[in-house]
């Protein structure tokens, strides 16, 4: 039911194309996924003067991971190829005339497949309105990768598993 609500979003093809393009470039997809409403704010816990991502923050993304995992890979790939012309037109309108969208989709998937699954607590450092990762290797991740990492280890694993399925099906 949640996926059906997302599909009735206006300009879904344009939002899909813009989101994929942002992710392929390592940018945040947030401006184009306004239909994802998180039920709670990001939370941290403080231990001995250090801040860590509160595991309850990961649960905010459970529905997204569950919906994504429930997608029929082969059906989605067929749908992608069926809508190839309007997808390509949306990519052209985004400012990429004469360029093929398909390699961008593959690059976006590759970008997210590189996100590590971190089982231990993740230390963060407060900024004025947000947090950054204490570990330099995590802070060096692209904005798109950081978004996925903030979903928590189990959701990252679920999403990466489905992305790998999509990737293999799209390369056939």
mmCIF file of N, CA, C and O in Angstrom, residues 69-166:
data_model
loop_
_atom_site.group_PDB
_atom_site.id
_atom_site.type_symbol
_atom_site.label_atom_id
_atom_site.label_comp_id
_atom_site.label_asym_id
_atom_site.label_seq_id
_atom_site.Cartn_x
_atom_site.Cartn_y
_atom_site.Cartn_z
ATOM 1 N N UNK A 69 12.378 -3.915 -0.683
ATOM 2 C CA UNK A 69 12.621 -5.362 -0.713
ATOM 3 C C UNK A 69 11.460 -6.122 -1.330
ATOM 4 O O UNK A 69 11.650 -7.187 -1.920
ATOM 5 N N UNK A 70 10.247 -5.582 -1.204
ATOM 6 C CA UNK A 70 9.064 -6.279 -1.722
ATOM 7 C C UNK A 70 8.906 -6.163 -3.238
ATOM 8 O O UNK A 70 8.093 -6.865 -3.826
ATOM 9 N N UNK A 71 9.669 -5.282 -3.855
ATOM 10 C CA UNK A 71 9.527 -5.083 -5.297
ATOM 11 C C UNK A 71 9.959 -6.327 -6.066
ATOM 12 O O UNK A 71 10.972 -6.955 -5.731
ATOM 13 N N UNK A 72 9.194 -6.643 -7.080
ATOM 14 C CA UNK A 72 9.547 -7.746 -7.971
ATOM 15 C C UNK A 72 10.615 -7.246 -8.937
ATOM 16 O O UNK A 72 10.340 -6.373 -9.771
ATOM 17 N N UNK A 73 11.805 -7.771 -8.816
ATOM 18 C CA UNK A 73 12.933 -7.282 -9.607
ATOM 19 C C UNK A 73 12.660 -7.373 -11.100
ATOM 20 O O UNK A 73 12.809 -6.381 -11.824
ATOM 21 N N UNK A 74 12.286 -8.549 -11.573
ATOM 22 C CA UNK A 74 12.058 -8.722 -13.011
ATOM 23 C C UNK A 74 10.921 -7.830 -13.500
ATOM 24 O O UNK A 74 10.987 -7.249 -14.579
ATOM 25 N N UNK A 75 9.862 -7.703 -12.697
ATOM 26 C CA UNK A 75 8.743 -6.839 -13.063
ATOM 27 C C UNK A 75 9.162 -5.379 -13.154
ATOM 28 O O UNK A 75 8.756 -4.656 -14.070
ATOM 29 N N UNK A 76 9.976 -4.925 -12.209
ATOM 30 C CA UNK A 76 10.457 -3.541 -12.236
ATOM 31 C C UNK A 76 11.354 -3.290 -13.449
ATOM 32 O O UNK A 76 11.269 -2.231 -14.076
ATOM 33 N N UNK A 77 12.182 -4.248 -13.761
ATOM 34 C CA UNK A 77 13.065 -4.097 -14.922
ATOM 35 C C UNK A 77 12.238 -4.052 -16.210
ATOM 36 O O UNK A 77 12.498 -3.227 -17.094
ATOM 37 N N UNK A 78 11.211 -4.900 -16.305
ATOM 38 C CA UNK A 78 10.323 -4.847 -17.478
ATOM 39 C C UNK A 78 9.634 -3.488 -17.569
ATOM 40 O O UNK A 78 9.528 -2.899 -18.649
ATOM 41 N N UNK A 79 9.183 -2.981 -16.439
ATOM 42 C CA UNK A 79 8.532 -1.679 -16.397
ATOM 43 C C UNK A 79 9.508 -0.569 -16.815
ATOM 44 O O UNK A 79 9.141 0.342 -17.565
ATOM 45 N N UNK A 80 10.736 -0.661 -16.347
ATOM 46 C CA UNK A 80 11.773 0.300 -16.731
ATOM 47 C C UNK A 80 11.944 0.322 -18.243
ATOM 48 O O UNK A 80 11.964 1.387 -18.861
ATOM 49 N N UNK A 81 12.064 -0.851 -18.862
ATOM 50 C CA UNK A 81 12.257 -0.903 -20.320
ATOM 51 C C UNK A 81 10.995 -0.457 -21.056
ATOM 52 O O UNK A 81 11.073 0.196 -22.100
ATOM 53 N N UNK A 82 9.828 -0.752 -20.510
ATOM 54 C CA UNK A 82 8.572 -0.330 -21.112
ATOM 55 C C UNK A 82 8.460 1.198 -21.147
ATOM 56 O O UNK A 82 7.972 1.776 -22.124
ATOM 57 N N UNK A 83 8.940 1.843 -20.122
ATOM 58 C CA UNK A 83 8.881 3.305 -20.024
ATOM 59 C C UNK A 83 10.192 3.975 -20.436
ATOM 60 O O UNK A 83 10.438 5.132 -20.091
ATOM 61 N N UNK A 84 11.002 3.260 -21.187
ATOM 62 C CA UNK A 84 12.307 3.788 -21.578
ATOM 63 C C UNK A 84 12.203 5.119 -22.323
ATOM 64 O O UNK A 84 12.969 6.040 -22.066
ATOM 65 N N UNK A 85 11.227 5.255 -23.215
ATOM 66 C CA UNK A 85 11.125 6.497 -23.991
ATOM 67 C C UNK A 85 10.810 7.699 -23.097
ATOM 68 O O UNK A 85 11.524 8.705 -23.149
ATOM 69 N N UNK A 86 9.757 7.657 -22.256
ATOM 70 C CA UNK A 86 9.528 8.825 -21.383
ATOM 71 C C UNK A 86 10.658 9.042 -20.366
ATOM 72 O O UNK A 86 10.928 10.188 -19.985
ATOM 73 N N UNK A 87 11.318 7.987 -19.949
ATOM 74 C CA UNK A 87 12.455 8.136 -19.041
ATOM 75 C C UNK A 87 13.575 8.881 -19.755
ATOM 76 O O UNK A 87 14.158 9.828 -19.215
ATOM 77 N N UNK A 88 13.859 8.475 -20.985
ATOM 78 C CA UNK A 88 14.903 9.138 -21.760
ATOM 79 C C UNK A 88 14.535 10.592 -22.043
ATOM 80 O O UNK A 88 15.378 11.481 -21.980
ATOM 81 N N UNK A 89 13.264 10.848 -22.330
ATOM 82 C CA UNK A 89 12.805 12.223 -22.569
ATOM 83 C C UNK A 89 12.985 13.071 -21.310
ATOM 84 O O UNK A 89 13.408 14.234 -21.390
ATOM 85 N N UNK A 90 12.675 12.506 -20.156
ATOM 86 C CA UNK A 90 12.847 13.236 -18.897
ATOM 87 C C UNK A 90 14.324 13.537 -18.649
ATOM 88 O O UNK A 90 14.671 14.616 -18.149
ATOM 89 N N UNK A 91 15.186 12.622 -19.017
ATOM 90 C CA UNK A 91 16.625 12.835 -18.850
ATOM 91 C C UNK A 91 17.107 13.948 -19.783
ATOM 92 O O UNK A 91 17.906 14.797 -19.382
ATOM 93 N N UNK A 92 16.596 13.961 -20.986
ATOM 94 C CA UNK A 92 16.927 15.028 -21.936
ATOM 95 C C UNK A 92 16.459 16.376 -21.389
ATOM 96 O O UNK A 92 17.202 17.363 -21.417
ATOM 97 N N UNK A 93 15.233 16.420 -20.866
ATOM 98 C CA UNK A 93 14.680 17.648 -20.292
ATOM 99 C C UNK A 93 15.470 18.112 -19.071
ATOM 100 O O UNK A 93 15.509 19.309 -18.770
ATOM 101 N N UNK A 94 16.104 17.182 -18.394
ATOM 102 C CA UNK A 94 16.914 17.521 -17.222
ATOM 103 C C UNK A 94 18.191 18.249 -17.639
ATOM 104 O O UNK A 94 18.874 18.833 -16.805
ATOM 105 N N UNK A 95 18.506 18.199 -18.935
ATOM 106 C CA UNK A 95 19.676 18.920 -19.428
ATOM 107 C C UNK A 95 20.750 18.030 -20.021
ATOM 108 O O UNK A 95 21.917 18.428 -20.097
ATOM 109 N N UNK A 96 20.360 16.837 -20.454
ATOM 110 C CA UNK A 96 21.336 15.896 -21.006
ATOM 111 C C UNK A 96 20.913 15.402 -22.385
ATOM 112 O O UNK A 96 20.717 14.202 -22.590
ATOM 113 N N UNK A 97 20.770 16.314 -23.354
ATOM 114 C CA UNK A 97 20.361 15.882 -24.697
ATOM 115 C C UNK A 97 21.434 15.000 -25.333
ATOM 116 O O UNK A 97 22.628 15.239 -25.162
ATOM 117 N N UNK A 98 20.973 13.979 -26.021
ATOM 118 C CA UNK A 98 21.898 13.090 -26.719
ATOM 119 C C UNK A 98 22.642 12.121 -25.822
ATOM 120 O O UNK A 98 23.514 11.401 -26.291
ATOM 121 N N UNK A 99 22.334 12.101 -24.535
ATOM 122 C CA UNK A 99 22.999 11.180 -23.620
ATOM 123 C C UNK A 99 22.017 10.110 -23.162
ATOM 124 O O UNK A 99 20.849 10.386 -22.928
ATOM 125 N N UNK A 100 22.520 8.892 -23.028
ATOM 126 C CA UNK A 100 21.698 7.749 -22.641
ATOM 127 C C UNK A 100 21.576 7.683 -21.115
ATOM 128 O O UNK A 100 22.571 7.801 -20.393
ATOM 129 N N UNK A 101 20.365 7.496 -20.636
ATOM 130 C CA UNK A 101 20.094 7.435 -19.207
ATOM 131 C C UNK A 101 20.554 6.119 -18.576
ATOM 132 O O UNK A 101 20.958 6.095 -17.405
ATOM 133 N N UNK A 102 20.509 5.038 -19.332
ATOM 134 C CA UNK A 102 20.779 3.714 -18.752
ATOM 135 C C UNK A 102 22.122 3.640 -18.018
ATOM 136 O O UNK A 102 22.167 3.120 -16.884
ATOM 137 N N UNK A 103 23.224 4.142 -18.588
ATOM 138 C CA UNK A 103 24.484 4.100 -17.826
ATOM 139 C C UNK A 103 24.432 4.910 -16.531
ATOM 140 O O UNK A 103 25.112 4.576 -15.561
ATOM 141 N N UNK A 104 23.610 5.932 -16.504
ATOM 142 C CA UNK A 104 23.458 6.739 -15.292
ATOM 143 C C UNK A 104 22.770 5.909 -14.209
ATOM 144 O O UNK A 104 23.158 5.951 -13.037
ATOM 145 N N UNK A 105 21.747 5.153 -14.611
ATOM 146 C CA UNK A 105 21.065 4.276 -13.661
ATOM 147 C C UNK A 105 22.037 3.250 -13.088
ATOM 148 O O UNK A 105 22.082 3.028 -11.873
ATOM 149 N N UNK A 106 22.832 2.648 -13.931
ATOM 150 C CA UNK A 106 23.813 1.662 -13.454
ATOM 151 C C UNK A 106 24.836 2.317 -12.525
ATOM 152 O O UNK A 106 25.197 1.749 -11.488
ATOM 153 N N UNK A 107 25.275 3.521 -12.873
ATOM 154 C CA UNK A 107 26.242 4.230 -12.029
ATOM 155 C C UNK A 107 25.629 4.563 -10.671
ATOM 156 O O UNK A 107 26.295 4.479 -9.637
ATOM 157 N N UNK A 108 24.349 4.940 -10.644
ATOM 158 C CA UNK A 108 23.683 5.242 -9.372
ATOM 159 C C UNK A 108 23.636 3.996 -8.478
ATOM 160 O O UNK A 108 23.892 4.079 -7.277
ATOM 161 N N UNK A 109 23.314 2.875 -9.078
ATOM 162 C CA UNK A 109 23.283 1.631 -8.304
ATOM 163 C C UNK A 109 24.676 1.304 -7.773
ATOM 164 O O UNK A 109 24.846 0.954 -6.601
ATOM 165 N N UNK A 110 25.692 1.442 -8.622
ATOM 166 C CA UNK A 110 27.071 1.184 -8.202
ATOM 167 C C UNK A 110 27.465 2.096 -7.040
ATOM 168 O O UNK A 110 28.152 1.668 -6.107
ATOM 169 N N UNK A 111 27.038 3.347 -7.106
ATOM 170 C CA UNK A 111 27.331 4.319 -6.043
ATOM 171 C C UNK A 111 26.805 3.816 -4.700
ATOM 172 O O UNK A 111 27.498 3.855 -3.686
ATOM 173 N N UNK A 112 25.576 3.329 -4.693
ATOM 174 C CA UNK A 112 24.970 2.882 -3.435
ATOM 175 C C UNK A 112 25.485 1.516 -2.993
ATOM 176 O O UNK A 112 25.521 1.237 -1.787
ATOM 177 N N UNK A 113 25.883 0.678 -3.925
ATOM 178 C CA UNK A 113 26.419 -0.634 -3.555
ATOM 179 C C UNK A 113 27.742 -0.518 -2.803
ATOM 180 O O UNK A 113 28.159 -1.454 -2.123
ATOM 181 N N UNK A 114 28.392 0.634 -2.891
ATOM 182 C CA UNK A 114 29.667 0.848 -2.203
ATOM 183 C C UNK A 114 29.497 1.222 -0.722
ATOM 184 O O UNK A 114 30.480 1.299 0.010
ATOM 185 N N UNK A 115 28.272 1.446 -0.291
ATOM 186 C CA UNK A 115 28.034 1.855 1.098
ATOM 187 C C UNK A 115 28.337 0.677 2.030
ATOM 188 O O UNK A 115 27.812 -0.416 1.844
ATOM 189 N N UNK A 116 29.163 0.907 3.027
ATOM 190 C CA UNK A 116 29.466 -0.184 3.955
ATOM 191 C C UNK A 116 28.296 -0.464 4.895
ATOM 192 O O UNK A 116 27.490 0.420 5.179
ATOM 193 N N UNK A 117 28.227 -1.689 5.348
ATOM 194 C CA UNK A 117 27.255 -2.059 6.375
ATOM 195 C C UNK A 117 28.004 -1.973 7.699
ATOM 196 O O UNK A 117 28.917 -2.753 7.958
ATOM 197 N N UNK A 118 27.627 -1.016 8.528
ATOM 198 C CA UNK A 118 28.317 -0.766 9.800
ATOM 199 C C UNK A 118 27.448 -1.291 10.937
ATOM 200 O O UNK A 118 26.382 -0.744 11.215
ATOM 201 N N UNK A 119 27.903 -2.326 11.583
ATOM 202 C CA UNK A 119 27.141 -2.934 12.670
ATOM 203 C C UNK A 119 27.362 -2.229 14.009
ATOM 204 O O UNK A 119 26.474 -2.200 14.841
ATOM 205 N N UNK A 120 28.559 -1.672 14.205
ATOM 206 C CA UNK A 120 28.832 -1.034 15.494
ATOM 207 C C UNK A 120 28.247 0.377 15.526
ATOM 208 O O UNK A 120 27.790 0.899 14.514
ATOM 209 N N UNK A 121 28.260 0.969 16.708
ATOM 210 C CA UNK A 121 27.747 2.324 16.865
ATOM 211 C C UNK A 121 28.530 3.289 15.972
ATOM 212 O O UNK A 121 29.742 3.145 15.797
ATOM 213 N N UNK A 122 27.808 4.274 15.437
ATOM 214 C CA UNK A 122 28.442 5.263 14.567
ATOM 215 C C UNK A 122 28.486 6.587 15.313
ATOM 216 O O UNK A 122 27.454 7.163 15.648
ATOM 217 N N UNK A 123 29.714 7.037 15.556
ATOM 218 C CA UNK A 123 29.873 8.307 16.253
ATOM 219 C C UNK A 123 29.668 9.463 15.281
ATOM 220 O O UNK A 123 30.153 9.435 14.139
ATOM 221 N N UNK A 124 28.945 10.473 15.750
ATOM 222 C CA UNK A 124 28.702 11.676 14.962
ATOM 223 C C UNK A 124 29.098 12.895 15.784
ATOM 224 O O UNK A 124 29.167 12.839 17.014
ATOM 225 N N UNK A 125 29.359 13.979 15.079
ATOM 226 C CA UNK A 125 29.743 15.233 15.722
ATOM 227 C C UNK A 125 28.699 16.281 15.360
ATOM 228 O O UNK A 125 28.376 16.444 14.183
ATOM 229 N N UNK A 126 28.153 16.966 16.368
ATOM 230 C CA UNK A 126 27.114 17.955 16.064
ATOM 231 C C UNK A 126 27.646 19.155 15.298
ATOM 232 O O UNK A 126 28.768 19.605 15.529
ATOM 233 N N UNK A 127 26.816 19.619 14.366
ATOM 234 C CA UNK A 127 27.016 20.897 13.684
ATOM 235 C C UNK A 127 25.862 21.782 14.113
ATOM 236 O O UNK A 127 25.059 21.396 14.957
ATOM 237 N N UNK A 128 25.706 22.910 13.487
ATOM 238 C CA UNK A 128 24.639 23.832 13.868
ATOM 239 C C UNK A 128 23.267 23.188 13.716
ATOM 240 O O UNK A 128 22.460 23.195 14.641
ATOM 241 N N UNK A 129 22.991 22.600 12.559
ATOM 242 C CA UNK A 129 21.664 22.017 12.322
ATOM 243 C C UNK A 129 21.712 20.542 11.954
ATOM 244 O O UNK A 129 20.682 19.961 11.622
ATOM 245 N N UNK A 130 22.889 19.938 11.975
ATOM 246 C CA UNK A 130 22.997 18.530 11.591
ATOM 247 C C UNK A 130 24.211 17.910 12.284
ATOM 248 O O UNK A 130 24.750 18.479 13.226
ATOM 249 N N UNK A 131 24.619 16.759 11.795
ATOM 250 C CA UNK A 131 25.770 16.040 12.353
ATOM 251 C C UNK A 131 26.659 15.574 11.210
ATOM 252 O O UNK A 131 26.200 15.359 10.099
ATOM 253 N N UNK A 132 27.932 15.417 11.501
ATOM 254 C CA UNK A 132 28.803 14.748 10.541
ATOM 255 C C UNK A 132 29.434 13.548 11.216
ATOM 256 O O UNK A 132 29.431 13.436 12.446
ATOM 257 N N UNK A 133 29.922 12.630 10.386
ATOM 258 C CA UNK A 133 30.506 11.396 10.911
ATOM 259 C C UNK A 133 31.887 11.671 11.483
ATOM 260 O O UNK A 133 32.696 12.381 10.879
ATOM 261 N N UNK A 134 32.161 11.091 12.636
ATOM 262 C CA UNK A 134 33.462 11.249 13.269
ATOM 263 C C UNK A 134 34.557 10.568 12.440
ATOM 264 O O UNK A 134 35.630 11.132 12.263
ATOM 265 N N UNK A 135 34.280 9.368 11.952
ATOM 266 C CA UNK A 135 35.289 8.641 11.169
ATOM 267 C C UNK A 135 35.438 9.284 9.797
ATOM 268 O O UNK A 135 34.457 9.458 9.068
ATOM 269 N N UNK A 136 36.675 9.614 9.450
ATOM 270 C CA UNK A 136 36.938 10.302 8.181
ATOM 271 C C UNK A 136 36.493 9.488 6.977
ATOM 272 O O UNK A 136 35.990 10.042 6.006
ATOM 273 N N UNK A 137 36.653 8.165 7.041
ATOM 274 C CA UNK A 137 36.259 7.346 5.892
ATOM 275 C C UNK A 137 34.751 7.375 5.653
ATOM 276 O O UNK A 137 34.286 7.244 4.528
ATOM 277 N N UNK A 138 33.976 7.562 6.711
ATOM 278 C CA UNK A 138 32.523 7.685 6.554
ATOM 279 C C UNK A 138 32.148 9.084 6.088
ATOM 280 O O UNK A 138 31.261 9.257 5.260
ATOM 281 N N UNK A 139 32.823 10.079 6.616
ATOM 282 C CA UNK A 139 32.530 11.464 6.225
ATOM 283 C C UNK A 139 32.915 11.710 4.759
ATOM 284 O O UNK A 139 32.334 12.560 4.092
ATOM 285 N N UNK A 140 33.868 10.928 4.244
ATOM 286 C CA UNK A 140 34.284 11.072 2.840
ATOM 287 C C UNK A 140 33.281 10.463 1.859
ATOM 288 O O UNK A 140 33.376 10.687 0.657
ATOM 289 N N UNK A 141 32.330 9.681 2.356
ATOM 290 C CA UNK A 141 31.307 9.119 1.474
ATOM 291 C C UNK A 141 30.534 10.253 0.810
ATOM 292 O O UNK A 141 30.432 11.360 1.351
ATOM 293 N N UNK A 142 29.979 9.975 -0.335
ATOM 294 C CA UNK A 142 29.167 10.990 -1.015
ATOM 295 C C UNK A 142 27.891 11.239 -0.212
ATOM 296 O O UNK A 142 27.508 10.430 0.650
ATOM 297 N N UNK A 143 27.225 12.342 -0.497
ATOM 298 C CA UNK A 143 25.973 12.636 0.190
ATOM 299 C C UNK A 143 24.947 11.532 -0.040
ATOM 300 O O UNK A 143 24.216 11.161 0.880
ATOM 301 N N UNK A 144 24.893 11.010 -1.243
ATOM 302 C CA UNK A 144 23.959 9.920 -1.545
ATOM 303 C C UNK A 144 24.283 8.686 -0.691
ATOM 304 O O UNK A 144 23.382 8.043 -0.138
ATOM 305 N N UNK A 145 25.556 8.362 -0.573
ATOM 306 C CA UNK A 145 25.961 7.214 0.220
ATOM 307 C C UNK A 145 25.679 7.434 1.708
ATOM 308 O O UNK A 145 25.255 6.516 2.413
ATOM 309 N N UNK A 146 25.875 8.654 2.188
ATOM 310 C CA UNK A 146 25.597 8.962 3.593
ATOM 311 C C UNK A 146 24.111 8.802 3.901
ATOM 312 O O UNK A 146 23.747 8.338 4.984
ATOM 313 N N UNK A 147 23.264 9.178 2.958
ATOM 314 C CA UNK A 147 21.825 8.994 3.173
ATOM 315 C C UNK A 147 21.506 7.525 3.408
ATOM 316 O O UNK A 147 20.760 7.185 4.327
ATOM 317 N N UNK A 148 22.068 6.655 2.581
ATOM 318 C CA UNK A 148 21.812 5.228 2.744
ATOM 319 C C UNK A 148 22.412 4.727 4.052
ATOM 320 O O UNK A 148 21.753 3.992 4.798
ATOM 321 N N UNK A 149 23.616 5.136 4.374
ATOM 322 C CA UNK A 149 24.277 4.701 5.608
ATOM 323 C C UNK A 149 23.439 5.049 6.837
ATOM 324 O O UNK A 149 23.327 4.258 7.774
ATOM 325 N N UNK A 150 22.778 6.227 6.823
ATOM 326 C CA UNK A 150 21.968 6.660 7.963
ATOM 327 C C UNK A 150 20.709 5.809 8.147
ATOM 328 O O UNK A 150 20.004 5.964 9.140
ATOM 329 N N UNK A 151 20.427 4.930 7.212
ATOM 330 C CA UNK A 151 19.259 4.060 7.339
ATOM 331 C C UNK A 151 19.513 2.889 8.280
ATOM 332 O O UNK A 151 18.587 2.166 8.637
ATOM 333 N N UNK A 152 20.754 2.671 8.651
ATOM 334 C CA UNK A 152 21.070 1.607 9.595
ATOM 335 C C UNK A 152 21.481 0.321 8.913
ATOM 336 O O UNK A 152 21.128 0.076 7.760
ATOM 337 N N UNK A 153 22.239 -0.517 9.618
ATOM 338 C CA UNK A 153 22.837 -1.692 9.006
ATOM 339 C C UNK A 153 21.846 -2.673 8.378
ATOM 340 O O UNK A 153 22.076 -3.165 7.275
ATOM 341 N N UNK A 154 20.752 -2.963 9.051
ATOM 342 C CA UNK A 154 19.829 -3.943 8.468
ATOM 343 C C UNK A 154 19.143 -3.379 7.232
ATOM 344 O O UNK A 154 18.975 -4.083 6.230
ATOM 345 N N UNK A 155 18.783 -2.101 7.256
ATOM 346 C CA UNK A 155 18.149 -1.503 6.084
ATOM 347 C C UNK A 155 19.139 -1.338 4.928
ATOM 348 O O UNK A 155 18.780 -1.533 3.765
ATOM 349 N N UNK A 156 20.379 -1.008 5.250
ATOM 350 C CA UNK A 156 21.407 -0.919 4.207
ATOM 351 C C UNK A 156 21.564 -2.281 3.531
ATOM 352 O O UNK A 156 21.608 -2.381 2.302
ATOM 353 N N UNK A 157 21.624 -3.321 4.333
ATOM 354 C CA UNK A 157 21.773 -4.682 3.785
ATOM 355 C C UNK A 157 20.590 -5.053 2.896
ATOM 356 O O UNK A 157 20.765 -5.606 1.804
ATOM 357 N N UNK A 158 19.383 -4.758 3.353
ATOM 358 C CA UNK A 158 18.171 -5.064 2.573
ATOM 359 C C UNK A 158 18.201 -4.323 1.238
ATOM 360 O O UNK A 158 17.959 -4.910 0.178
ATOM 361 N N UNK A 159 18.504 -3.039 1.292
ATOM 362 C CA UNK A 159 18.493 -2.222 0.078
ATOM 363 C C UNK A 159 19.615 -2.628 -0.865
ATOM 364 O O UNK A 159 19.410 -2.736 -2.082
ATOM 365 N N UNK A 160 20.802 -2.890 -0.329
ATOM 366 C CA UNK A 160 21.908 -3.308 -1.194
ATOM 367 C C UNK A 160 21.628 -4.653 -1.858
ATOM 368 O O UNK A 160 21.978 -4.858 -3.019
ATOM 369 N N UNK A 161 20.991 -5.560 -1.151
ATOM 370 C CA UNK A 161 20.643 -6.865 -1.731
ATOM 371 C C UNK A 161 19.713 -6.681 -2.920
ATOM 372 O O UNK A 161 19.922 -7.258 -4.000
ATOM 373 N N UNK A 162 18.689 -5.836 -2.766
ATOM 374 C CA UNK A 162 17.745 -5.595 -3.855
ATOM 375 C C UNK A 162 18.423 -4.826 -4.991
ATOM 376 O O UNK A 162 18.202 -5.116 -6.171
ATOM 377 N N UNK A 163 19.269 -3.862 -4.655
ATOM 378 C CA UNK A 163 19.991 -3.121 -5.692
ATOM 379 C C UNK A 163 20.879 -4.047 -6.520
ATOM 380 O O UNK A 163 20.980 -3.887 -7.736
ATOM 381 N N UNK A 164 21.505 -5.013 -5.863
ATOM 382 C CA UNK A 164 22.345 -5.973 -6.583
ATOM 383 C C UNK A 164 21.491 -6.789 -7.554
ATOM 384 O O UNK A 164 21.902 -7.053 -8.686
ATOM 385 N N UNK A 165 20.299 -7.180 -7.124
ATOM 386 C CA UNK A 165 19.382 -7.900 -8.016
ATOM 387 C C UNK A 165 19.019 -7.037 -9.228
ATOM 388 O O UNK A 165 19.034 -7.514 -10.362
ATOM 389 N N UNK A 166 18.667 -5.774 -8.959
ATOM 390 C CA UNK A 166 18.337 -4.863 -10.060
ATOM 391 C C UNK A 166 19.514 -4.702 -11.008
ATOM 392 O O UNK A 166 19.365 -4.735 -12.224
#
